Amino acid sequence: MLIIGIVGCGTIGTALARAIDEGRIPALLSGLANRTQAQAEALARSLRTRPPVVEIPELVRASDLVVEAATG
């Protein structure tokens, strides 16, 4: 199964994380990274399978694919 990490926990990152968590995307969520750690932690707590909140280098090492969904 594909292991996906998400950078950016805004609208797009949240939608992607929820789709993975709900099984609509057949993948595992390796973790979340966000400029504001509190926002990433809030998203992680809202998911059934709580992913870790990590720094980007750790997210890259833990993932087959990293989706960048952060704004400028």
PDB file of C-alpha atoms in Angstrom:
ATOM      1  CA  MET A   1       0.000   0.000   0.000  1.00  0.00           C
ATOM      2  CA  LEU A   2       1.203   3.519  -0.802  1.00  0.00           C
ATOM      3  CA  ILE A   3       2.402   5.538   2.204  1.00  0.00           C
ATOM      4  CA  ILE A   4       1.605   9.244   1.848  1.00  0.00           C
ATOM      5  CA  GLY A   5       2.831  12.206   3.879  1.00  0.00           C
ATOM      6  CA  ILE A   6       1.155  15.601   3.734  1.00  0.00           C
ATOM      7  CA  VAL A   7       2.830  18.990   4.028  1.00  0.00           C
ATOM      8  CA  GLY A   8       0.197  21.658   4.655  1.00  0.00           C
ATOM      9  CA  CYS A   9      -2.914  21.203   6.764  1.00  0.00           C
ATOM     10  CA  GLY A  10      -5.201  23.779   5.211  1.00  0.00           C
ATOM     11  CA  THR A  11      -8.207  23.046   3.024  1.00  0.00           C
ATOM     12  CA  ILE A  12      -6.487  20.776   0.512  1.00  0.00           C
ATOM     13  CA  GLY A  13      -4.268  18.940   2.996  1.00  0.00           C
ATOM     14  CA  THR A  14      -7.241  18.375   5.301  1.00  0.00           C
ATOM     15  CA  ALA A  15      -9.403  17.016   2.479  1.00  0.00           C
ATOM     16  CA  LEU A  16      -6.637  14.638   1.428  1.00  0.00           C
ATOM     17  CA  ALA A  17      -5.965  13.479   4.997  1.00  0.00           C
ATOM     18  CA  ARG A  18      -9.684  12.833   5.568  1.00  0.00           C
ATOM     19  CA  ALA A  19      -9.982  10.914   2.282  1.00  0.00           C
ATOM     20  CA  ILE A  20      -7.088   8.653   3.304  1.00  0.00           C
ATOM     21  CA  ASP A  21      -8.445   8.262   6.845  1.00  0.00           C
ATOM     22  CA  GLU A  22     -11.912   7.326   5.553  1.00  0.00           C
ATOM     23  CA  GLY A  23     -10.525   4.814   3.035  1.00  0.00           C
ATOM     24  CA  ARG A  24     -11.581   6.766  -0.047  1.00  0.00           C
ATOM     25  CA  ILE A  25      -7.922   6.837  -1.075  1.00  0.00           C
ATOM     26  CA  PRO A  26      -6.301   3.414  -0.640  1.00  0.00           C
ATOM     27  CA  ALA A  27      -3.162   4.547   1.176  1.00  0.00           C
ATOM     28  CA  LEU A  28      -1.651   4.948   4.617  1.00  0.00           C
ATOM     29  CA  LEU A  29      -0.980   8.394   6.078  1.00  0.00           C
ATOM     30  CA  SER A  30       2.612   8.489   7.349  1.00  0.00           C
ATOM     31  CA  GLY A  31       2.344  11.897   8.977  1.00  0.00           C
ATOM     32  CA  LEU A  32       1.539  15.575   8.764  1.00  0.00           C
ATOM     33  CA  ALA A  33       3.786  18.617   8.618  1.00  0.00           C
ATOM     34  CA  ASN A  34       2.624  22.211   8.767  1.00  0.00           C
ATOM     35  CA  ARG A  35       4.091  25.653   9.348  1.00  0.00           C
ATOM     36  CA  THR A  36       1.831  25.930  12.413  1.00  0.00           C
ATOM     37  CA  GLN A  37       2.255  22.815  14.525  1.00  0.00           C
ATOM     38  CA  ALA A  38      -0.996  23.429  16.415  1.00  0.00           C
ATOM     39  CA  GLN A  39      -2.976  23.250  13.169  1.00  0.00           C
ATOM     40  CA  ALA A  40      -1.336  19.937  12.223  1.00  0.00           C
ATOM     41  CA  GLU A  41      -1.987  18.539  15.701  1.00  0.00           C
ATOM     42  CA  ALA A  42      -5.652  19.582  15.525  1.00  0.00           C
ATOM     43  CA  LEU A  43      -6.057  17.813  12.181  1.00  0.00           C
ATOM     44  CA  ALA A  44      -4.289  14.696  13.476  1.00  0.00           C
ATOM     45  CA  ARG A  45      -6.603  14.569  16.521  1.00  0.00           C
ATOM     46  CA  SER A  46      -9.673  14.817  14.267  1.00  0.00           C
ATOM     47  CA  LEU A  47      -8.766  11.671  12.309  1.00  0.00           C
ATOM     48  CA  ARG A  48      -9.706   8.127  13.277  1.00  0.00           C
ATOM     49  CA  THR A  49      -6.162   6.891  12.729  1.00  0.00           C
ATOM     50  CA  ARG A  50      -4.047   9.641  14.273  1.00  0.00           C
ATOM     51  CA  PRO A  51      -0.890  10.244  12.222  1.00  0.00           C
ATOM     52  CA  PRO A  52       2.214  11.746  13.796  1.00  0.00           C
ATOM     53  CA  VAL A  53       2.997  15.438  13.382  1.00  0.00           C
ATOM     54  CA  VAL A  54       6.607  15.606  12.227  1.00  0.00           C
ATOM     55  CA  GLU A  55       9.168  17.833  10.567  1.00  0.00           C
ATOM     56  CA  ILE A  56       9.497  17.620   6.774  1.00  0.00           C
ATOM     57  CA  PRO A  57      12.762  15.591   6.666  1.00  0.00           C
ATOM     58  CA  GLU A  58      11.206  12.894   8.875  1.00  0.00           C
ATOM     59  CA  LEU A  59       8.033  12.931   6.773  1.00  0.00           C
ATOM     60  CA  VAL A  60      10.065  12.376   3.595  1.00  0.00           C
ATOM     61  CA  ARG A  61      11.918   9.408   5.133  1.00  0.00           C
ATOM     62  CA  ALA A  62       8.640   7.803   6.273  1.00  0.00           C
ATOM     63  CA  SER A  63       6.723   8.227   2.996  1.00  0.00           C
ATOM     64  CA  ASP A  64       6.593   6.763  -0.493  1.00  0.00           C
ATOM     65  CA  LEU A  65       4.988  10.008  -1.679  1.00  0.00           C
ATOM     66  CA  VAL A  66       4.839  13.459  -0.082  1.00  0.00           C
ATOM     67  CA  VAL A  67       2.040  15.783  -1.136  1.00  0.00           C
ATOM     68  CA  GLU A  68       2.807  19.474  -0.797  1.00  0.00           C
ATOM     69  CA  ALA A  69      -0.470  21.273  -0.081  1.00  0.00           C
ATOM     70  CA  ALA A  70       0.980  24.373   1.601  1.00  0.00           C
ATOM     71  CA  THR A  71       0.376  27.946   0.567  1.00  0.00           C
ATOM     72  CA  GLY A  72       3.149  30.438  -0.160  1.00  0.00           C
TER      73      GLY A  72
END
